[in-house]
Structure formats: C-alpha cells, structure tokens
Amino acid sequence: MEKEWKKQCKDGSYTVRTCGWSPPGDHPAGCGMKLHIKDGKLVKVEGDPEHPISQGRLCVRCLSLPEYVHHPDRIIYPMKRDPKDRGKDKWQRITWDEAWDLIVEKVNGFKKNYGAESIVVFGGTGREACLYYYPLGFAALGTPNVCYPQSGWSCYGPRCAITDYILGAGYPEIDFAGYFPDRYDHPGWKLPEYIMLWGKEPLKSNPDGFYGHSIIDMMKRGTKIISVDPRMSWLGSRSEYLLQLRPGTDTALALAMLNVIINEDLYDHEFVEKWCYGFEQLKERVQQYPPDKVAEITGVPAEKIIEVSRVFAKAKPASLGWGLAIDQNPNGVQLGHALLSIMAITGNIDVPGGITLGMPAALMGKWRVETRGELTEELWDKRIGAKEWPALSTALATTHPDETLDTLETDKPYKLRMGWFNSSNFITPTCSAAPDRWYKALLKLEFNVVQDLFMTPTAMGLADLFLPLSSFAEHDGVVLTHYGRNAIFLGGMNKALQVGECKSDVEMMIELGKRLNPSAWPWNNAEEFFDDQLKPELGINFDDLRHEGLYQPNYEYRKYEKGLLRYDGEPGFNTVTGKVELCSTLFEEWGEDPLPYYKEPPFSPVSTPELAKEYPLVLTTGARTFTSFHSEHRQVKSCRDITPDPIMEINPETAAKLGIKDGDWVVIENQFGKCKERAQLVPTMKPNVVHAAHGWWYPEKEAEAPSLFGVWESNINTLIPHKTIGKLGFGAPFKSILCKVYKAND
Ligand SMILES: Nc1nc2c(c(=O)[nH]1)N[C@H]1C(S)=C(S)[C@@H](COP(=O)(O)OP(=O)(O)OC[C@H]3O[C@@H](n4cnc5c(=O)[nH]c(N)nc54)[C@H](O)[C@@H]3O)O[C@H]1N2
Ligand SMILES: Nc1nc2c(c(=O)[nH]1)N[C@H]1C(S)=C(S)[C@@H](COP(=O)(O)OP(=O)(O)OC[C@H]3O[C@@H](n4cnc5c(=O)[nH]c(N)nc54)[C@H](O)[C@@H]3O)O[C@H]1N2
Ligand code: SF4
Ligand SMILES: [Mo]
C-alpha cells in the first residue's frame, strides 16, 4: 500500500486514507477508503484500490458518509436534561468539564451509598465501542455489570463460547486469504471447493472480521456455494444447492448431514482418530436423525440432504460460514456443536481453504477483558446472572442479559441506579427482546448517560446526559478484526476532521478514567493508548500502522499439530480432553446433554399446534440490508431513498389469500406484540414463512414521548418474548416465532 496517509492539495483541500469501522455502525470490516476534505468538510468518499482486502469496493453506508457526518440532526455538544423531563425535548447545552463533573459526582455518590454494582453499562454489537465498553465498566466506572442486552446473548457470543468449549480456539472463520498481502496468490493458500453459508449473508453483513465480497472473489476463481437459509438471498440464487429449511430447524439438518457423512464413511479417519474425542457417541446419536425423518422436520427433501452431505464431505477443502442464525436460536448451542463437528470430521479445521482458527495471542486488545482485574473478587461475584448461567459467564465477561432485565424490574439481588448506554439504542427493535418491558424498567434508573451521534429513541426516552460521539472520519483508531479472536489484519484509522466538540469512545474513556481511577489510565491521548496496546512482538506503533495502512500477520495452519493452540505448548486443542470435543465434557458438567440434539423452536407449528391455528405463519427477522446497520442510517437520505420503509417479505400466494398486495402496509402480530411493516411479495419465500425487518424508527416523526420518533410503530421485537432461551442461557427465538399478518387499516 502507499505509505502516505494524508495528501495536501494546493487549494487547501486534502485527502486522508483510512480504514472504516464505526460510527456509523459496521462490524470490523475495515474497508479501505480515501476521505476528501474541503473547507473543513467531508465532501467525498472513495474506495482505496490499494487496500488488499476491499480493493476499492465500498457499500452505500460509507459512500454516504458525508451526509451522515454533516447531518443537521447530529448532536455535536454535550447536553443535559433534568431527569423529570425524560422524554421531553428540554435539553441544555453544557461544557465537557460540566459533563465530567456531573458524572464524577453521580458515580462517586452511587458507589459510596450503594456500591459500584448499582451501575450498569449497556453496549451493543461489533462497533469500535465494543472493545471499549468493558474497560469503561470495569476500569473507569468500577462496576462488574457490563450488559449486552440481546435476549440469550444471541449474537456472536454463543458461537465464540461454543468454539471455546468444543475447539478451545479463537473464532473459526472462512479462509479468505486475508492474512496474506498477496491474498489468493499466496502459495500456502488453497481455494475452497465449496463454501457452506449457514444462516449467513455476508455480502450484506460483512460480519465481525469477514469481508463478504471475498466470497465473490472466490466464486470467480471456482468456489461453489451451498446456502442453508429459509430465504433465497443473492448468493442463494447463485448457489449450487439451496437448502430452504423451516426457520429454527437447523440442528436437525446438521445432525442429518452428520448421519450421512458418518454412515457412508465419508469422514477423515486420520483426523478423527488423532484429534477428536467422543466420535463413537456422536455416531450413535446421529442414528436418531436419518435424512427422511429430518426432511419432515425441516422441509428439505431427503435426497437433497444426502447429496449435499456427500458433496461437502468430498470437497477438499471445504469451508463454512456460520451466521447469526446459529445464535438466534435456543437450540443454537447444539447447532454450533454439530456444525463444528461436521468441519472436524471432514478434516477442514485449520487447513488452507477450510476454516481458520485465531492464534491464542491477539495482536492487540489487552485492555478489553483483562481490565476486570481492576475489580475485587467480591465485586466480580456480584455480576448479574453469572452464578445462574455458568456456561455463559465463563466465556463472556458480561451480565446475563435476561437476568439484567429481571434485576431492573424486581430490584433483586440489588437495585440498579445508574445506566450508561454506550453503543446500544436498544428500545428500538434492535438489541432487546420485549423492548417495551426494558423501556419501563430503565426509566426506574436514577441517572442515565447516553453516548451517541444522534438523538435516538433511547436517548430521548431515557438520557439525563448526552455525550456527543465522533464518527470514524473524526478520530484515530485501530480496526481489529474479530475483536482479536481471529485477527486477520489490523487497519489504521486516521482522523480527517473535527466536528463540533465530538469525541471518540477512546478519548472519552481516557478522560473519564483519569478522573475516576487514574492509576488504570496512564495515557494522555489516543495515540499513546494505541502505542501501548499494540503487541510489542509486532514491532509496529500506531504511527507505523497509520502510514502502512494495514498490518497482515501471516498465518500458521494446522496449529494443533505444532503446539500452537494450547497455552501449555503441547499439540492438540485447548479443551479439557485436548481434542475436538464431539462429545462435550463441559456441557455435561453444566447439566446439558454432552452431544448435540434437536429441539423444536419454542413456538412453532409442531411444538405449539394450538397457537399455530391463530398464528399460522413462521416469522424470521432481521436479515441485514446494505442500507442500515441495525437502527442506524434511518436519517441518511441516500440510504433511506433505497429503503424508505421497513419491509416484510411474503410469498405472493399467501399474500393473495390474505388480501395483501405488494406495497401494502400490514400488521404482523402474535401473543406478545404487533408491528407495522410494508409487504413485499417475494416468490421465493416459502408459503408459510415471512421475514420482517428489524431496527426501525422514524427520525422524521415526533421526538417526544410517547412517540419517541415512532419507535413503537414498527418494533418487531415486541413480538419476541423475554427469557425464552436455551438451557445454557444462550439463544432466543429472533429467527423463528409464530405470527399472523393482516392488512393495516390506517
Ligand atoms: N428482531 C431482531 N432483532 C435484532 C436482530 C435481529 O436479527 N432480529 N439482531 C440483533 C443483533 S445480532 C444485534 S448485535 C443487535 C444490535 O443492537 P445494537 O448494537 O444495540 O444496535 P443499535 O440499536 O443500532 O444501537 C447502536 C447505537 O450505537 C451508536 N453507535 C454507532 N457506532 C458507535 C460507536 O462506535 N461507539 C458508540 N459508543 N456508539 C456507536 C449508534 O448511533 C446507535 O444509536 O440487534 C439485535 N436485534
Ligand atoms: N449492513 C449491515 N451489516 C451488518 C449488520 C447490520 O445491521 N447491517 N449487523 C451486524 C451484526 S450485529 C451481525 S450479528 C451480523 C449478522 O450477519 P449474518 O450472520 O449474515 O446474519 P443475518 O443477516 O441476520 O441473516 C443471514 C441469513 O440467515 C437467514 N435466516 C433466517 N432465519 C434462519 C434460520 O432459522 N436458519 C437459517 N439457517 N438461516 C436463517 C436469513 O434469511 C439471512 O439470509 O451482521 C453484521 N453486519
Ligand atoms: S462494509 Fe460498508 S460500512 Fe463497513 S467499512 Fe466497508 S464500506 Fe464501510
Ligand atoms: Mo449482532
């Protein structure tokens, strides 16, 4: 890549090269781009063709960045409001010093009178903030209660926990040659013959550390796709095999694939013998899932299950992209277990073109979870829901989300008093199930701080203090793919301009940390902080990264043979048995079945047939769109012009029976709640399945409560129940619930 990161022009304008993260929302995709600044304003964004991963490609969310950065609705100064005026537009501009003084006074007061555990930090997904809200809680505010509020922690955490317990390794990612500067030409890399995309649509989602368009790069070179998805996505329509299963029945399908692969002797004997634990037990278990029985459960024909199992097992190498549909399923732990078992017994783990596993030591990021060392054991023991849900709290340093709502509602085991909303606008239909209950419960908190860029429904409804956040164009940072769990590369993020008095998460965290707990916060600015966080073995500091643009670490395959996965340096996997646990010792210890099994979704035509008479359609929600990141981008005109309304997809024949035409506003309703969206007739949808968009609010509507920007009108999460979670505490039915649909009369 070119070494110059800032280019000055004669007319005073300039260009800054950077890697994207957030805000606005994005998982650490880190696409390369050039930001053009003229007269102090961001006027244009273009893709950077020299960036080895994105190679000049950008999506509409970055292309429309100038509209977002300079949007008239942006909040660019700190503001406060009297708690009695929550929900009213009665804000008063204050200085940063006044904001810090108020926070310090409140935090010290709550700590002294009620203990630090009376404070809770809420954080959302995948944005830069997600590296920082743990230390904000543990090392600045001093509380053990950091909460990711999605019911059943149904995003990424379950997949990471399953991987920890079954493989003892970092996140398993499709090998897209991202570690190597020469990418697909790298001599040690192999093209996957097949990639199975299971409940994942990476062109739109680019999740966690995976640049989705790499799939297209690989398809152009010959890779074929298997799509396991109740909908037909763009990639599904170009796949060799589309397994259009009934939502939520995935685990049965995965077990049937194991049945075929094992019974037809299509597995890798050497890998199984050397590196797997519990094969015989698994073999016995999968006999319960013959393809014809599973065809009835899933709606996928038995011949197709058999054919795909054969094709996948014979492909060398084959890869798997497992998506959000694994997490948003109370039976998802078993699904993840079965999928990793497929990858293991077909010999596709940690081999070129298979799935890669992160190295035990991340490239940076020691402050993230390790800062919990700032808390005493006594305080750590007070973490909400940790004792009740050991499988969750062992892998994740947060509270249990559903228990946190119970605590807010009941004041048990103690009363929560202060909330800090770091990167979660969660009364919109994003992070939480039962958002109406959360909203009422959160109003009980005595002091709420919101850090954001826009006045969101959450901020308008709940905040007493609003701290203005800078976009990634306005701050320095480091893009850390997979948050360090499988760091494919590090991207240099360079500040191009300043807007108002906005600050980044890191800048705020350092300033607050210095005031509340100075010994844990020795750095004076973001650059000092990043210099310190980058691992010395890398031999680069922040300035080097800024100039280089990207750091790709290279990759070591078959780490289990070389003693590179275990902390003791022995060959094998970092699990209890030192092997891939097809039969899990830890699940058994936690009272769960050690082998994967299928369980019907909690509400389905099979598990609740009576209910299905009233609510005959299976609803799946939240498949990503290019034009928004959860609740974000609704005020960005270029994005909204493409997606002006929330869309519900429905089969044309089903719609006709219900008297619904394309473009009609419809009500989606079940026993928990209702939501209004616009019908789109999609011939590839199965007749009994509908899909509804999530994350909708209307920045153009009335701001004040009860409207809160129309947040209750199209709030699909009011249909998702609280605490309908899996046995180990993971997974909730965001992608499989029952509903009925009818034409809206207004
Ligand atoms: N029905 C349904 N619901 C779902 C899903 C679904 O598929 N279906 N998906 C779920 C999933 S997987 C997730 S992860 C959650 C996501 O839920 P959240 O992550 O809570 O997303 P948002 O509600 O959009 O809130 C994020 C807020 O953070 C702000 N923000 C953006 N970038 C930054 C940043 O870098 N720093 C800080 N401090 N703030 C930032 C944004 O402006 C926004 O207001 O939604 C879940 N909700
Ligand atoms: N543009 C954009 N990108 C994003 C986000 C965003 O909001 N916008 N959010 C980010 C976040 S937090 C996450 S977690 C990732 C998620 O990204 P992905 O893992 O790609 O997940 P989704 O887009 O929710 O869903 C992927 C597919 O799962 C299918 N699906 C629905 N129900 C089921 C089911 O029961 N079984 C199976 N097998 N498939 C099912 C959907 O039809 C969809 O095509 O995206 C991230 N990236
Ligand atoms: S995926 Fe889209 S929003 Fe994310 S960095 Fe790349 S271009 Fe920007
Ligand atoms: Mo997510």
PDB file of C-alpha atoms in Angstrom, residues 552-736:
ATOM      1  CA  GLN A 552      -1.399  -8.544   7.981  1.00  0.00           C
ATOM      2  CA  PRO A 553       0.102 -11.040  10.416  1.00  0.00           C
ATOM      3  CA  ASN A 554       0.543 -14.059   8.108  1.00  0.00           C
ATOM      4  CA  TYR A 555      -0.943 -17.359   9.248  1.00  0.00           C
ATOM      5  CA  GLU A 556       0.126 -20.694  10.626  1.00  0.00           C
ATOM      6  CA  TYR A 557      -2.090 -23.617   9.538  1.00  0.00           C
ATOM      7  CA  ARG A 558      -2.579 -26.869  11.474  1.00  0.00           C
ATOM      8  CA  LYS A 559      -1.649 -25.236  14.746  1.00  0.00           C
ATOM      9  CA  TYR A 560      -2.935 -28.260  16.654  1.00  0.00           C
ATOM     10  CA  GLU A 561      -0.054 -30.318  15.234  1.00  0.00           C
ATOM     11  CA  LYS A 562       2.513 -27.735  16.283  1.00  0.00           C
ATOM     12  CA  GLY A 563       1.546 -26.972  19.856  1.00  0.00           C
ATOM     13  CA  LEU A 564       0.342 -23.509  18.876  1.00  0.00           C
ATOM     14  CA  LEU A 565      -3.218 -23.719  20.168  1.00  0.00           C
ATOM     15  CA  ARG A 566      -2.671 -24.749  23.739  1.00  0.00           C
ATOM     16  CA  TYR A 567      -1.294 -22.484  26.417  1.00  0.00           C
ATOM     17  CA  ASP A 568       0.964 -25.321  27.613  1.00  0.00           C
ATOM     18  CA  GLY A 569       2.562 -25.549  24.147  1.00  0.00           C
ATOM     19  CA  GLU A 570       1.557 -29.203  23.684  1.00  0.00           C
ATOM     20  CA  PRO A 571      -0.009 -30.374  20.402  1.00  0.00           C
ATOM     21  CA  GLY A 572      -3.799 -30.611  20.370  1.00  0.00           C
ATOM     22  CA  PHE A 573      -6.700 -28.332  21.116  1.00  0.00           C
ATOM     23  CA  ASN A 574      -7.121 -26.144  24.177  1.00  0.00           C
ATOM     24  CA  THR A 575     -10.058 -28.173  25.559  1.00  0.00           C
ATOM     25  CA  VAL A 576     -10.428 -30.368  28.636  1.00  0.00           C
ATOM     26  CA  THR A 577      -9.515 -33.516  26.643  1.00  0.00           C
ATOM     27  CA  GLY A 578      -7.014 -31.731  24.391  1.00  0.00           C
ATOM     28  CA  LYS A 579      -9.110 -32.790  21.388  1.00  0.00           C
ATOM     29  CA  VAL A 580     -12.059 -31.522  19.404  1.00  0.00           C
ATOM     30  CA  GLU A 581     -14.900 -32.476  21.733  1.00  0.00           C
ATOM     31  CA  LEU A 582     -17.577 -34.118  19.579  1.00  0.00           C
ATOM     32  CA  CYS A 583     -18.926 -35.095  22.984  1.00  0.00           C
ATOM     33  CA  SER A 584     -18.537 -32.135  25.345  1.00  0.00           C
ATOM     34  CA  THR A 585     -17.191 -32.662  28.843  1.00  0.00           C
ATOM     35  CA  LEU A 586     -18.120 -29.121  29.837  1.00  0.00           C
ATOM     36  CA  PHE A 587     -21.724 -29.237  28.622  1.00  0.00           C
ATOM     37  CA  GLU A 588     -22.192 -32.348  30.716  1.00  0.00           C
ATOM     38  CA  GLU A 589     -20.718 -30.620  33.757  1.00  0.00           C
ATOM     39  CA  TRP A 590     -23.240 -27.801  33.307  1.00  0.00           C
ATOM     40  CA  GLY A 591     -26.198 -30.208  33.213  1.00  0.00           C
ATOM     41  CA  GLU A 592     -26.606 -30.151  29.441  1.00  0.00           C
ATOM     42  CA  ASP A 593     -26.552 -33.116  27.091  1.00  0.00           C
ATOM     43  CA  PRO A 594     -22.892 -33.561  26.020  1.00  0.00           C
ATOM     44  CA  LEU A 595     -23.972 -34.438  22.475  1.00  0.00           C
ATOM     45  CA  PRO A 596     -25.889 -32.283  20.002  1.00  0.00           C
ATOM     46  CA  TYR A 597     -29.658 -32.916  19.798  1.00  0.00           C
ATOM     47  CA  TYR A 598     -32.612 -31.307  18.037  1.00  0.00           C
ATOM     48  CA  LYS A 599     -35.279 -29.382  19.886  1.00  0.00           C
ATOM     49  CA  GLU A 600     -38.262 -27.750  18.190  1.00  0.00           C
ATOM     50  CA  PRO A 601     -38.421 -23.943  18.381  1.00  0.00           C
ATOM     51  CA  PRO A 602     -40.388 -22.891  21.496  1.00  0.00           C
ATOM     52  CA  PHE A 603     -43.248 -21.579  19.358  1.00  0.00           C
ATOM     53  CA  SER A 604     -43.797 -23.470  16.126  1.00  0.00           C
ATOM     54  CA  PRO A 605     -46.478 -25.354  14.191  1.00  0.00           C
ATOM     55  CA  VAL A 606     -45.079 -28.549  15.774  1.00  0.00           C
ATOM     56  CA  SER A 607     -44.371 -27.513  19.376  1.00  0.00           C
ATOM     57  CA  THR A 608     -47.456 -25.306  19.807  1.00  0.00           C
ATOM     58  CA  PRO A 609     -50.059 -26.536  17.250  1.00  0.00           C
ATOM     59  CA  GLU A 610     -52.961 -24.866  19.075  1.00  0.00           C
ATOM     60  CA  LEU A 611     -51.226 -21.490  18.947  1.00  0.00           C
ATOM     61  CA  ALA A 612     -50.400 -22.069  15.297  1.00  0.00           C
ATOM     62  CA  LYS A 613     -54.108 -22.088  14.498  1.00  0.00           C
ATOM     63  CA  GLU A 614     -54.241 -18.428  15.479  1.00  0.00           C
ATOM     64  CA  TYR A 615     -50.712 -17.553  14.333  1.00  0.00           C
ATOM     65  CA  PRO A 616     -50.137 -19.759  11.299  1.00  0.00           C
ATOM     66  CA  LEU A 617     -47.027 -18.140   9.825  1.00  0.00           C
ATOM     67  CA  VAL A 618     -43.420 -18.731  10.865  1.00  0.00           C
ATOM     68  CA  LEU A 619     -41.659 -15.409  11.307  1.00  0.00           C
ATOM     69  CA  THR A 620     -37.943 -14.852  10.925  1.00  0.00           C
ATOM     70  CA  THR A 621     -36.491 -11.382  11.426  1.00  0.00           C
ATOM     71  CA  GLY A 622     -33.572  -9.083  10.919  1.00  0.00           C
ATOM     72  CA  ALA A 623     -31.723 -10.307   7.803  1.00  0.00           C
ATOM     73  CA  ARG A 624     -29.305  -7.468   7.095  1.00  0.00           C
ATOM     74  CA  THR A 625     -29.706  -4.827   4.408  1.00  0.00           C
ATOM     75  CA  PHE A 626     -26.990  -2.767   2.723  1.00  0.00           C
ATOM     76  CA  THR A 627     -28.656   0.467   3.759  1.00  0.00           C
ATOM     77  CA  SER A 628     -28.565   0.287   7.529  1.00  0.00           C
ATOM     78  CA  PHE A 629     -26.654  -1.011  10.464  1.00  0.00           C
ATOM     79  CA  HIS A 630     -29.397  -2.021  12.905  1.00  0.00           C
ATOM     80  CA  SER A 631     -31.198   1.156  13.983  1.00  0.00           C
ATOM     81  CA  GLU A 632     -28.688   3.416  12.249  1.00  0.00           C
ATOM     82  CA  HIS A 633     -28.835   5.293   8.929  1.00  0.00           C
ATOM     83  CA  ARG A 634     -32.583   5.910   9.067  1.00  0.00           C
ATOM     84  CA  GLN A 635     -31.863   9.660   8.786  1.00  0.00           C
ATOM     85  CA  VAL A 636     -29.329   9.329   5.946  1.00  0.00           C
ATOM     86  CA  LYS A 637     -31.184  10.314   2.776  1.00  0.00           C
ATOM     87  CA  SER A 638     -29.209   8.204   0.294  1.00  0.00           C
ATOM     88  CA  CYS A 639     -29.802   5.095   2.398  1.00  0.00           C
ATOM     89  CA  ARG A 640     -33.423   5.898   3.138  1.00  0.00           C
ATOM     90  CA  ASP A 641     -34.159   6.570  -0.529  1.00  0.00           C
ATOM     91  CA  ILE A 642     -33.177   2.968  -1.250  1.00  0.00           C
ATOM     92  CA  THR A 643     -35.004   1.525   1.760  1.00  0.00           C
ATOM     93  CA  PRO A 644     -37.689   4.048   2.737  1.00  0.00           C
ATOM     94  CA  ASP A 645     -39.810   1.676   4.867  1.00  0.00           C
ATOM     95  CA  PRO A 646     -39.489  -1.492   6.919  1.00  0.00           C
ATOM     96  CA  ILE A 647     -40.134  -4.455   4.637  1.00  0.00           C
ATOM     97  CA  MET A 648     -41.930  -7.709   5.383  1.00  0.00           C
ATOM     98  CA  GLU A 649     -41.310 -10.406   2.774  1.00  0.00           C
ATOM     99  CA  ILE A 650     -44.157 -12.788   1.996  1.00  0.00           C
ATOM    100  CA  ASN A 651     -44.994 -15.377  -0.660  1.00  0.00           C
ATOM    101  CA  PRO A 652     -47.402 -13.930  -3.286  1.00  0.00           C
ATOM    102  CA  GLU A 653     -49.954 -16.751  -2.934  1.00  0.00           C
ATOM    103  CA  THR A 654     -50.051 -16.423   0.835  1.00  0.00           C
ATOM    104  CA  ALA A 655     -50.442 -12.677   0.431  1.00  0.00           C
ATOM    105  CA  ALA A 656     -53.266 -13.106  -2.075  1.00  0.00           C
ATOM    106  CA  LYS A 657     -55.158 -15.341   0.365  1.00  0.00           C
ATOM    107  CA  LEU A 658     -54.805 -12.595   2.973  1.00  0.00           C
ATOM    108  CA  GLY A 659     -55.871  -9.859   0.559  1.00  0.00           C
ATOM    109  CA  ILE A 660     -52.428  -8.264   0.712  1.00  0.00           C
ATOM    110  CA  LYS A 661     -50.886  -6.576  -2.313  1.00  0.00           C
ATOM    111  CA  ASP A 662     -47.268  -5.616  -2.932  1.00  0.00           C
ATOM    112  CA  GLY A 663     -46.524  -2.379  -1.059  1.00  0.00           C
ATOM    113  CA  ASP A 664     -49.464  -2.603   1.361  1.00  0.00           C
ATOM    114  CA  TRP A 665     -48.845  -1.700   4.970  1.00  0.00           C
ATOM    115  CA  VAL A 666     -49.505  -4.785   7.090  1.00  0.00           C
ATOM    116  CA  VAL A 667     -49.663  -5.654  10.758  1.00  0.00           C
ATOM    117  CA  ILE A 668     -47.526  -8.555  11.978  1.00  0.00           C
ATOM    118  CA  GLU A 669     -48.919  -9.790  15.268  1.00  0.00           C
ATOM    119  CA  ASN A 670     -48.596 -12.537  17.854  1.00  0.00           C
ATOM    120  CA  GLN A 671     -49.410 -13.126  21.519  1.00  0.00           C
ATOM    121  CA  PHE A 672     -46.552 -10.845  22.607  1.00  0.00           C
ATOM    122  CA  GLY A 673     -46.968  -7.776  20.402  1.00  0.00           C
ATOM    123  CA  LYS A 674     -47.517  -6.237  16.997  1.00  0.00           C
ATOM    124  CA  CYS A 675     -45.646  -4.264  14.391  1.00  0.00           C
ATOM    125  CA  LYS A 676     -46.390  -2.455  11.146  1.00  0.00           C
ATOM    126  CA  GLU A 677     -44.311  -3.006   8.015  1.00  0.00           C
ATOM    127  CA  ARG A 678     -44.741  -2.824   4.261  1.00  0.00           C
ATOM    128  CA  ALA A 679     -45.408  -6.057   2.386  1.00  0.00           C
ATOM    129  CA  GLN A 680     -43.105  -7.103  -0.395  1.00  0.00           C
ATOM    130  CA  LEU A 681     -44.262 -10.101  -2.434  1.00  0.00           C
ATOM    131  CA  VAL A 682     -41.314 -12.441  -2.894  1.00  0.00           C
ATOM    132  CA  PRO A 683     -41.979 -15.565  -4.996  1.00  0.00           C
ATOM    133  CA  THR A 684     -39.000 -17.428  -3.485  1.00  0.00           C
ATOM    134  CA  MET A 685     -40.402 -17.205   0.047  1.00  0.00           C
ATOM    135  CA  LYS A 686     -41.982 -20.423   1.303  1.00  0.00           C
ATOM    136  CA  PRO A 687     -45.772 -20.119   1.645  1.00  0.00           C
ATOM    137  CA  ASN A 688     -45.823 -20.394   5.440  1.00  0.00           C
ATOM    138  CA  VAL A 689     -42.759 -18.217   6.219  1.00  0.00           C
ATOM    139  CA  VAL A 690     -42.488 -14.434   6.456  1.00  0.00           C
ATOM    140  CA  HIS A 691     -39.461 -12.295   7.109  1.00  0.00           C
ATOM    141  CA  ALA A 692     -39.642  -8.914   8.886  1.00  0.00           C
ATOM    142  CA  ALA A 693     -37.040  -6.155   9.099  1.00  0.00           C
ATOM    143  CA  HIS A 694     -35.725  -5.016  12.485  1.00  0.00           C
ATOM    144  CA  GLY A 695     -34.195  -1.791  13.740  1.00  0.00           C
ATOM    145  CA  TRP A 696     -36.879   0.653  12.608  1.00  0.00           C
ATOM    146  CA  TRP A 697     -37.703   4.076  13.970  1.00  0.00           C
ATOM    147  CA  TYR A 698     -38.600   7.281  12.166  1.00  0.00           C
ATOM    148  CA  PRO A 699     -36.230  10.199  12.846  1.00  0.00           C
ATOM    149  CA  GLU A 700     -38.697  12.423  10.948  1.00  0.00           C
ATOM    150  CA  LYS A 701     -41.559  11.727  13.393  1.00  0.00           C
ATOM    151  CA  GLU A 702     -42.441  13.348  16.736  1.00  0.00           C
ATOM    152  CA  ALA A 703     -39.408  13.182  19.020  1.00  0.00           C
ATOM    153  CA  GLU A 704     -41.074  13.471  22.416  1.00  0.00           C
ATOM    154  CA  ALA A 705     -42.596  10.602  24.413  1.00  0.00           C
ATOM    155  CA  PRO A 706     -44.780   8.662  23.947  1.00  0.00           C
ATOM    156  CA  SER A 707     -43.908   8.759  20.234  1.00  0.00           C
ATOM    157  CA  LEU A 708     -40.121   8.714  20.631  1.00  0.00           C
ATOM    158  CA  PHE A 709     -39.708   9.021  16.870  1.00  0.00           C
ATOM    159  CA  GLY A 710     -42.482   6.477  16.229  1.00  0.00           C
ATOM    160  CA  VAL A 711     -40.420   3.774  17.909  1.00  0.00           C
ATOM    161  CA  TRP A 712     -43.402   1.615  18.855  1.00  0.00           C
ATOM    162  CA  GLU A 713     -44.964   1.554  15.361  1.00  0.00           C
ATOM    163  CA  SER A 714     -42.650  -0.838  13.550  1.00  0.00           C
ATOM    164  CA  ASN A 715     -40.985  -2.506  16.501  1.00  0.00           C
ATOM    165  CA  ILE A 716     -40.676  -6.161  15.518  1.00  0.00           C
ATOM    166  CA  ASN A 717     -39.023  -7.087  18.791  1.00  0.00           C
ATOM    167  CA  THR A 718     -42.256  -6.555  20.688  1.00  0.00           C
ATOM    168  CA  LEU A 719     -43.143  -9.967  19.141  1.00  0.00           C
ATOM    169  CA  ILE A 720     -40.061 -11.649  20.656  1.00  0.00           C
ATOM    170  CA  PRO A 721     -40.528 -12.854  24.255  1.00  0.00           C
ATOM    171  CA  HIS A 722     -38.221 -12.265  27.204  1.00  0.00           C
ATOM    172  CA  LYS A 723     -36.149 -15.176  28.522  1.00  0.00           C
ATOM    173  CA  THR A 724     -37.247 -17.893  26.094  1.00  0.00           C
ATOM    174  CA  ILE A 725     -33.670 -19.058  25.995  1.00  0.00           C
ATOM    175  CA  GLY A 726     -31.610 -22.236  25.693  1.00  0.00           C
ATOM    176  CA  LYS A 727     -30.660 -24.473  28.588  1.00  0.00           C
ATOM    177  CA  LEU A 728     -27.171 -22.996  28.954  1.00  0.00           C
ATOM    178  CA  GLY A 729     -28.553 -19.444  28.801  1.00  0.00           C
ATOM    179  CA  PHE A 730     -27.783 -18.810  25.134  1.00  0.00           C
ATOM    180  CA  GLY A 731     -30.076 -18.154  22.175  1.00  0.00           C
ATOM    181  CA  ALA A 732     -33.578 -16.718  21.781  1.00  0.00           C
ATOM    182  CA  PRO A 733     -36.186 -17.106  19.013  1.00  0.00           C
ATOM    183  CA  PHE A 734     -35.403 -13.953  16.994  1.00  0.00           C
ATOM    184  CA  LYS A 735     -35.274 -16.053  13.830  1.00  0.00           C
ATOM    185  CA  SER A 736     -38.199 -18.373  14.475  1.00  0.00           C
TER     186      SER A 736
END
